[in-house]
Amino acid sequence: MPGPVRAWLAERHEPPGRSPGEFRSAAARKAYFAPLRSRIDRWFLTRRPPSDALELTQRNVYIVPTRAGWMLAATLLLLLVASINYQLNLGYLLTFLLAGSVAVGMHVCHGTLRGLALHLLTPEPRYAGAAAVFRVVLDNTRRRTRYGIGLAVHRSGQWAWCDVPAEGSATVEVAFRPERRGLHPVPTLTAETRFPLGTFRVWTVWRPASQVLVYPAPEAHPPPLPAGEPLAGQAASTALRAHAAGEYDGVRAYRRGDPLKLVVWKRAAQAQARGSEDLVSRDTQQAQRQELWLDAQATGLPGLEARVSRLCAWVLMADRLGVDYGLRVAGRVLPPSQGEAHKRQCLEALALC
């Protein structure tokens, strides 16, 4: 192949700053074995029924030598060959002493994970783009401490390590980052230990059955809440009668032009302590002849995800202000209300629409 053609192919297929040998030995090798590894993973995980509790026994705990273990095995083989060749009694003693220690370490390493019980606590809903943290409880019924137990999302490489006390339990927090809203299954987990010598890796794979609800990411800088819609029927006539008596009922978001005597200064001080500048005003029954509806059509945005993001920000804003609000999205209607339960219903509707 001519030199210019070879150089042109190298520029197109090899990243700058790396030699062709480095590229072929790293990226190409990973790309070559990736389909095979994913196929083996799918076959292996389908044999594991999902469950939120797992007890580790001989049937689901596996053991393989680590890289240090293979190097130690090669060292022991070299010592044995040298002892046989030179008839070294002390060489025999050292070789079989080390081999016995490795055998005992293998038994201890496997027993550290075997017999442990894992239990997944119910995961809390999270927002898209933020780390979803779920907690796993490790129960130890034996009368000795289990050291150096790690837990991580399968093939993530981000481990959380702990020691489980004798006849006690320990809680480990594992996180993953969902990028999309909706209902996501808890990812497959891996538990492992290399205690005490680091020459063997004892591990297991766990498929939890729980799912985590991911709310949409709220818009960073949303516009003010939309204007209210007029009440109809008996609710409007009730509001008119109450207005004649000059009654106040609840609060609403501050609007430009509201008199200062209607501003709830206590809530303004609380909002300022939280780092917010939102103001609320006392709401007369006359003002409550209108009700606040958060409608996807009122967002003024073309895409569904952008609308859902703005509605999520409006829900959080209305809940922070303590006003009644309703939600209309994707054919689902939630009547106006307020409180933590109503906020969760609205966020769940936005996550699953």
Tab-separated table of C-alpha atoms in Angstrom:
chain	number	residue	atom	x	y	z
A	1	MET	CA	0.000	0.000	0.000
A	2	PRO	CA	1.455	3.418	-0.920
A	3	GLY	CA	2.644	5.645	1.873
A	4	PRO	CA	0.137	8.530	1.349
A	5	VAL	CA	-2.796	6.095	1.365
A	6	ARG	CA	-1.546	4.495	4.595
A	7	ALA	CA	-1.189	7.932	6.216
A	8	TRP	CA	-4.713	8.923	5.082
A	9	LEU	CA	-6.202	5.752	6.571
A	10	ALA	CA	-4.306	6.319	9.822
A	11	GLU	CA	-5.728	9.829	10.142
A	12	ARG	CA	-9.284	8.600	9.566
A	13	HIS	CA	-9.274	5.515	11.794
A	14	GLU	CA	-6.789	6.216	14.567
A	15	PRO	CA	-7.084	8.986	17.171
A	16	PRO	CA	-4.378	11.659	17.235
A	17	GLY	CA	-1.629	11.345	19.801
A	18	ARG	CA	-1.707	7.529	19.913
A	19	SER	CA	0.356	5.083	17.948
A	20	PRO	CA	-1.373	2.449	15.755
A	21	GLY	CA	-0.234	-0.301	18.109
A	22	GLU	CA	-1.752	1.401	21.155
A	23	PHE	CA	-5.044	1.948	19.331
A	24	ARG	CA	-5.297	-1.674	18.215
A	25	SER	CA	-4.331	-3.037	21.642
A	26	ALA	CA	-6.873	-0.961	23.604
A	27	ALA	CA	-9.921	0.315	21.721
A	28	ALA	CA	-9.996	-2.345	19.004
A	29	ARG	CA	-9.641	-5.183	21.487
A	30	LYS	CA	-12.480	-3.819	23.648
A	31	ALA	CA	-14.686	-3.344	20.611
A	32	TYR	CA	-13.935	-6.881	19.454
A	33	PHE	CA	-14.871	-8.539	22.749
A	34	ALA	CA	-17.782	-6.221	23.665
A	35	PRO	CA	-20.506	-8.181	21.785
A	36	LEU	CA	-19.306	-11.464	23.266
A	37	ARG	CA	-19.221	-10.030	26.777
A	38	SER	CA	-22.711	-8.522	26.478
A	39	ARG	CA	-24.069	-11.839	25.161
A	40	ILE	CA	-22.561	-13.740	28.082
A	41	ASP	CA	-23.980	-11.175	30.505
A	42	ARG	CA	-27.487	-11.512	29.051
A	43	TRP	CA	-27.331	-15.303	29.206
A	44	PHE	CA	-26.016	-15.254	32.766
A	45	LEU	CA	-28.488	-12.655	34.095
A	46	THR	CA	-31.515	-14.405	32.628
A	47	ARG	CA	-30.714	-17.360	34.903
A	48	ARG	CA	-31.069	-15.108	37.976
A	49	PRO	CA	-34.688	-14.399	38.975
A	50	PRO	CA	-35.195	-10.805	40.198
A	51	SER	CA	-35.705	-10.395	43.942
A	52	ASP	CA	-35.254	-7.636	46.521
A	53	ALA	CA	-33.708	-10.095	49.009
A	54	LEU	CA	-30.829	-12.461	48.341
A	55	GLU	CA	-29.102	-15.025	50.551
A	56	LEU	CA	-25.626	-15.989	49.402
A	57	THR	CA	-24.943	-19.722	49.297
A	58	GLN	CA	-22.593	-22.058	47.418
A	59	ARG	CA	-24.967	-21.969	44.438
A	60	ASN	CA	-24.702	-18.221	43.758
A	61	VAL	CA	-21.200	-17.328	45.030
A	62	TYR	CA	-18.259	-17.690	42.641
A	63	ILE	CA	-14.506	-17.554	43.108
A	64	VAL	CA	-11.689	-16.866	40.645
A	65	PRO	CA	-7.995	-16.000	41.135
A	66	THR	CA	-7.016	-12.369	40.804
A	67	ARG	CA	-4.029	-11.127	38.808
A	68	ALA	CA	-1.978	-11.184	42.001
A	69	GLY	CA	-3.176	-14.735	42.596
A	70	TRP	CA	-1.944	-15.899	39.191
A	71	MET	CA	1.405	-14.221	39.790
A	72	LEU	CA	1.669	-15.952	43.170
A	73	ALA	CA	0.845	-19.282	41.520
A	74	ALA	CA	3.630	-18.722	38.967
A	75	THR	CA	6.024	-17.814	41.795
A	76	LEU	CA	5.144	-20.978	43.702
A	77	LEU	CA	5.671	-23.070	40.574
A	78	LEU	CA	9.073	-21.436	40.069
A	79	LEU	CA	10.022	-22.102	43.703
A	80	LEU	CA	8.935	-25.730	43.388
A	81	VAL	CA	10.972	-26.275	40.213
A	82	ALA	CA	14.039	-24.647	41.775
A	83	SER	CA	13.669	-26.718	44.963
A	84	ILE	CA	13.414	-29.950	42.953
A	85	ASN	CA	16.364	-29.006	40.734
A	86	TYR	CA	18.686	-28.052	43.585
A	87	GLN	CA	17.241	-30.383	46.244
A	88	LEU	CA	16.559	-27.528	48.680
A	89	ASN	CA	14.701	-28.704	51.755
A	90	LEU	CA	14.113	-25.149	52.937
A	91	GLY	CA	12.804	-24.378	49.435
A	92	TYR	CA	10.269	-27.197	49.801
A	93	LEU	CA	9.299	-25.858	53.218
A	94	LEU	CA	8.800	-22.303	51.922
A	95	THR	CA	6.884	-23.455	48.843
A	96	PHE	CA	4.389	-25.660	50.690
A	97	LEU	CA	4.050	-23.137	53.527
A	98	LEU	CA	3.024	-20.462	51.035
A	99	ALA	CA	0.762	-22.895	49.180
A	100	GLY	CA	-0.962	-23.832	52.437
A	101	SER	CA	-1.474	-20.176	53.282
A	102	VAL	CA	-3.026	-19.604	49.871
A	103	ALA	CA	-5.377	-22.570	50.372
A	104	VAL	CA	-6.474	-21.274	53.772
A	105	GLY	CA	-6.923	-17.768	52.321
A	106	MET	CA	-9.111	-19.192	49.557
A	107	HIS	CA	-11.366	-20.883	52.144
A	108	VAL	CA	-11.576	-17.726	54.286
A	109	CYS	CA	-12.251	-15.534	51.245
A	110	HIS	CA	-15.142	-17.704	50.077
A	111	GLY	CA	-16.573	-17.895	53.608
A	112	THR	CA	-16.494	-14.103	53.952
A	113	LEU	CA	-19.238	-13.710	51.347
A	114	ARG	CA	-21.024	-17.042	51.756
A	115	GLY	CA	-23.949	-16.933	54.200
A	116	LEU	CA	-24.481	-13.150	53.887
A	117	ALA	CA	-28.042	-11.844	53.373
A	118	LEU	CA	-28.718	-8.801	51.166
A	119	HIS	CA	-31.907	-6.750	51.356
A	120	LEU	CA	-32.790	-3.756	49.173
A	121	LEU	CA	-34.726	-0.914	50.805
A	122	THR	CA	-37.468	0.756	48.785
A	123	PRO	CA	-35.788	3.431	46.605
A	124	GLU	CA	-37.036	7.022	46.819
A	125	PRO	CA	-38.070	8.926	43.653
A	126	ARG	CA	-35.368	11.088	42.092
A	127	TYR	CA	-35.092	13.771	39.414
A	128	ALA	CA	-33.629	13.041	36.000
A	129	GLY	CA	-29.940	13.861	35.749
A	130	ALA	CA	-29.390	13.537	39.509
A	131	ALA	CA	-27.824	10.515	41.188
A	132	ALA	CA	-30.418	7.975	42.314
A	133	VAL	CA	-29.157	6.546	45.607
A	134	PHE	CA	-30.568	3.321	46.981
A	135	ARG	CA	-29.580	1.520	50.171
A	136	VAL	CA	-28.746	-2.138	50.644
A	137	VAL	CA	-28.731	-3.776	54.080
A	138	LEU	CA	-26.175	-6.568	54.645
A	139	ASP	CA	-27.115	-8.959	57.474
A	140	ASN	CA	-24.516	-11.170	59.152
A	141	THR	CA	-25.732	-14.027	61.375
A	142	ARG	CA	-22.281	-15.430	62.138
A	143	ARG	CA	-20.233	-14.703	65.242
A	144	ARG	CA	-17.341	-13.164	63.366
A	145	THR	CA	-16.949	-9.931	61.435
A	146	ARG	CA	-16.945	-9.996	57.655
A	147	TYR	CA	-14.292	-7.612	56.309
A	148	GLY	CA	-13.838	-5.868	52.982
A	149	ILE	CA	-17.187	-6.418	51.261
A	150	GLY	CA	-17.856	-4.230	48.239
A	151	LEU	CA	-21.076	-3.460	46.382
A	152	ALA	CA	-21.445	-1.724	43.020
A	153	VAL	CA	-23.614	-1.454	39.941
A	154	HIS	CA	-22.639	-4.270	37.590
A	155	ARG	CA	-19.576	-3.297	35.510
A	156	SER	CA	-19.613	0.303	36.760
A	157	GLY	CA	-16.327	0.046	38.682
A	158	GLN	CA	-17.546	2.426	41.429
A	159	TRP	CA	-17.431	0.387	44.625
A	160	ALA	CA	-18.820	1.063	48.093
A	161	TRP	CA	-16.927	-0.906	50.748
A	162	CYS	CA	-17.960	-1.854	54.263
A	163	ASP	CA	-17.318	-4.282	57.127
A	164	VAL	CA	-20.297	-6.198	58.482
A	165	PRO	CA	-20.066	-6.711	62.282
A	166	ALA	CA	-20.600	-10.065	63.942
A	167	GLU	CA	-24.310	-10.879	64.360
A	168	GLY	CA	-25.131	-7.416	63.047
A	169	SER	CA	-25.842	-5.520	59.866
A	170	ALA	CA	-24.409	-2.736	57.729
A	171	THR	CA	-26.037	-0.414	55.205
A	172	VAL	CA	-24.333	0.413	51.923
A	173	GLU	CA	-25.431	3.210	49.582
A	174	VAL	CA	-25.108	2.581	45.855
A	175	ALA	CA	-25.909	5.181	43.202
A	176	PHE	CA	-26.550	5.353	39.499
A	177	ARG	CA	-27.532	8.285	37.298
A	178	PRO	CA	-30.745	7.885	35.241
A	179	GLU	CA	-30.807	10.255	32.300
A	180	ARG	CA	-34.503	9.934	31.398
A	181	ARG	CA	-37.717	10.337	33.350
A	182	GLY	CA	-40.026	7.399	33.933
A	183	LEU	CA	-40.033	4.140	35.854
A	184	HIS	CA	-36.618	2.478	35.765
A	185	PRO	CA	-35.626	-0.937	37.130
A	186	VAL	CA	-32.899	-0.914	39.755
A	187	PRO	CA	-29.722	-1.923	37.890
A	188	THR	CA	-27.993	-5.242	38.417
A	189	LEU	CA	-25.627	-5.222	41.394
A	190	THR	CA	-22.357	-7.007	42.073
A	191	ALA	CA	-21.014	-7.906	45.520
A	192	GLU	CA	-17.449	-9.058	45.995
A	193	THR	CA	-14.613	-9.482	48.474
A	194	ARG	CA	-10.870	-10.196	48.230
A	195	PHE	CA	-10.221	-10.575	51.913
A	196	PRO	CA	-7.774	-11.655	53.378
A	197	LEU	CA	-4.858	-12.017	50.909
A	198	GLY	CA	-6.206	-10.461	47.718
A	199	THR	CA	-5.273	-13.554	45.717
A	200	PHE	CA	-8.883	-14.595	45.050
A	201	ARG	CA	-11.990	-12.659	44.024
A	202	VAL	CA	-15.244	-13.985	45.442
A	203	TRP	CA	-18.277	-12.396	43.815
A	204	THR	CA	-21.973	-12.675	43.085
A	205	VAL	CA	-24.508	-10.992	40.813
A	206	TRP	CA	-27.874	-9.761	42.085
A	207	ARG	CA	-30.905	-8.637	40.084
A	208	PRO	CA	-33.228	-6.539	42.308
A	209	ALA	CA	-36.932	-6.532	41.461
A	210	SER	CA	-37.678	-2.967	42.618
A	211	GLN	CA	-38.126	0.004	40.340
A	212	VAL	CA	-37.192	3.632	40.907
A	213	LEU	CA	-39.409	6.491	39.775
A	214	VAL	CA	-37.503	9.292	38.053
A	215	TYR	CA	-39.184	12.701	37.939
A	216	PRO	CA	-38.448	15.054	35.025
A	217	ALA	CA	-35.671	17.560	35.541
A	218	PRO	CA	-37.230	20.948	36.410
A	219	GLU	CA	-36.454	23.895	34.153
A	220	ALA	CA	-33.587	25.936	35.534
A	221	HIS	CA	-35.133	29.406	35.081
A	222	PRO	CA	-38.892	29.016	34.538
A	223	PRO	CA	-41.234	31.964	33.872
A	224	PRO	CA	-43.799	33.031	36.512
A	225	LEU	CA	-46.862	30.926	37.174
A	226	PRO	CA	-49.638	31.293	34.595
A	227	ALA	CA	-52.727	33.381	35.294
A	228	GLY	CA	-55.650	31.707	36.987
A	229	GLU	CA	-58.808	30.533	35.263
A	230	PRO	CA	-62.246	31.772	36.440
A	231	LEU	CA	-64.347	29.489	38.622
A	232	ALA	CA	-67.690	28.292	37.365
A	233	GLY	CA	-71.010	27.443	39.011
A	234	GLN	CA	-71.615	27.354	42.754
A	235	ALA	CA	-67.955	27.916	43.652
A	236	ALA	CA	-68.004	31.370	42.069
A	237	SER	CA	-71.200	32.423	43.860
A	238	THR	CA	-69.756	31.259	47.196
A	239	ALA	CA	-66.658	33.355	46.566
A	240	LEU	CA	-68.783	36.434	45.869
A	241	ARG	CA	-70.728	36.081	49.127
A	242	ALA	CA	-67.547	35.649	51.142
A	243	HIS	CA	-65.921	38.659	49.485
A	244	ALA	CA	-68.764	40.850	50.739
A	245	ALA	CA	-67.763	39.908	54.280
A	246	GLY	CA	-64.092	40.783	53.563
A	247	GLU	CA	-62.755	37.310	54.409
A	248	TYR	CA	-59.257	36.063	53.615
A	249	ASP	CA	-58.678	32.481	52.624
A	250	GLY	CA	-55.166	31.146	51.990
A	251	VAL	CA	-52.301	32.711	50.102
A	252	ARG	CA	-51.185	33.047	46.527
A	253	ALA	CA	-48.105	34.112	44.599
A	254	TYR	CA	-47.285	37.816	44.803
A	255	ARG	CA	-48.444	39.834	41.828
A	256	ARG	CA	-47.106	43.214	40.776
A	257	GLY	CA	-49.375	45.904	42.241
A	258	ASP	CA	-50.481	43.967	45.343
A	259	PRO	CA	-50.729	46.280	48.395
A	260	LEU	CA	-48.040	45.742	51.012
A	261	LYS	CA	-50.629	44.967	53.688
A	262	LEU	CA	-51.542	41.771	51.813
A	263	VAL	CA	-47.940	40.480	51.736
A	264	VAL	CA	-47.326	37.648	54.215
A	265	TRP	CA	-44.045	38.904	55.659
A	266	LYS	CA	-43.541	35.877	57.878
A	267	ARG	CA	-43.435	33.585	54.865
A	268	ALA	CA	-41.211	36.093	53.071
A	269	ALA	CA	-38.693	35.870	55.933
A	270	GLN	CA	-38.831	32.057	55.831
A	271	ALA	CA	-38.291	32.065	52.061
A	272	GLN	CA	-35.331	34.436	52.422
A	273	ALA	CA	-33.798	32.117	55.037
A	274	ARG	CA	-33.992	29.297	52.472
A	275	GLY	CA	-32.267	31.483	49.881
A	276	SER	CA	-35.421	32.236	47.888
A	277	GLU	CA	-36.894	35.626	46.973
A	278	ASP	CA	-40.471	34.426	46.377
A	279	LEU	CA	-43.232	36.506	47.965
A	280	VAL	CA	-46.790	35.466	48.761
A	281	SER	CA	-49.900	37.565	49.365
A	282	ARG	CA	-53.074	36.916	51.306
A	283	ASP	CA	-55.742	35.695	48.955
A	284	THR	CA	-59.251	37.080	49.307
A	285	GLN	CA	-62.232	35.075	48.214
A	286	GLN	CA	-62.609	37.519	45.338
A	287	ALA	CA	-59.203	36.507	44.059
A	288	GLN	CA	-60.121	32.862	44.582
A	289	ARG	CA	-62.854	33.203	42.006
A	290	GLN	CA	-59.922	32.121	39.835
A	291	GLU	CA	-58.055	28.846	40.232
A	292	LEU	CA	-54.538	28.017	39.112
A	293	TRP	CA	-54.202	25.372	36.414
A	294	LEU	CA	-50.817	24.182	35.197
A	295	ASP	CA	-51.579	23.187	31.628
A	296	ALA	CA	-49.118	21.781	29.121
A	297	GLN	CA	-50.668	23.987	26.433
A	298	ALA	CA	-49.910	27.099	28.517
A	299	THR	CA	-46.154	26.466	28.567
A	300	GLY	CA	-45.699	27.823	25.054
A	301	LEU	CA	-43.054	25.232	24.207
A	302	PRO	CA	-43.111	22.865	21.197
A	303	GLY	CA	-41.480	19.694	22.544
A	304	LEU	CA	-43.024	17.318	25.077
A	305	GLU	CA	-39.900	17.069	27.225
A	306	ALA	CA	-39.530	20.857	27.389
A	307	ARG	CA	-43.188	21.184	28.410
A	308	VAL	CA	-42.859	18.533	31.094
A	309	SER	CA	-39.710	20.197	32.431
A	310	ARG	CA	-41.474	23.566	32.721
A	311	LEU	CA	-44.553	21.998	34.341
A	312	CYS	CA	-42.281	20.294	36.888
A	313	ALA	CA	-40.707	23.643	37.761
A	314	TRP	CA	-44.162	25.226	38.080
A	315	VAL	CA	-45.354	22.414	40.380
A	316	LEU	CA	-42.383	22.953	42.671
A	317	MET	CA	-42.892	26.726	42.595
A	318	ALA	CA	-46.613	26.477	43.443
A	319	ASP	CA	-45.930	23.999	46.229
A	320	ARG	CA	-43.253	26.281	47.671
A	321	LEU	CA	-45.703	29.195	47.647
A	322	GLY	CA	-48.418	27.102	49.307
A	323	VAL	CA	-51.149	27.803	46.727
A	324	ASP	CA	-53.782	25.459	45.311
A	325	TYR	CA	-52.968	24.265	41.792
A	326	GLY	CA	-54.230	21.707	39.309
A	327	LEU	CA	-52.449	19.881	36.510
A	328	ARG	CA	-53.452	19.050	32.942
A	329	VAL	CA	-50.989	16.966	30.958
A	330	ALA	CA	-51.305	14.215	28.324
A	331	GLY	CA	-55.048	13.849	28.827
A	332	ARG	CA	-54.770	13.478	32.586
A	333	VAL	CA	-56.394	16.035	34.899
A	334	LEU	CA	-55.560	16.447	38.600
A	335	PRO	CA	-57.952	18.856	40.387
A	336	PRO	CA	-56.540	21.836	42.306
A	337	SER	CA	-55.151	21.062	45.730
A	338	GLN	CA	-51.942	21.482	47.699
A	339	GLY	CA	-49.675	19.563	50.053
A	340	GLU	CA	-46.957	16.930	49.808
A	341	ALA	CA	-49.300	14.169	48.574
A	342	HIS	CA	-50.670	16.375	45.789
A	343	LYS	CA	-47.164	17.394	44.747
A	344	ARG	CA	-46.101	13.737	44.509
A	345	GLN	CA	-49.164	12.909	42.417
A	346	CYS	CA	-48.373	15.725	40.019
A	347	LEU	CA	-44.697	14.775	39.718
A	348	GLU	CA	-45.626	11.137	39.179
A	349	ALA	CA	-48.056	12.124	36.421
A	350	LEU	CA	-45.301	14.179	34.771
A	351	ALA	CA	-42.835	11.317	35.056
A	352	LEU	CA	-45.130	8.743	33.464
A	353	CYS	CA	-46.925	10.835	30.838
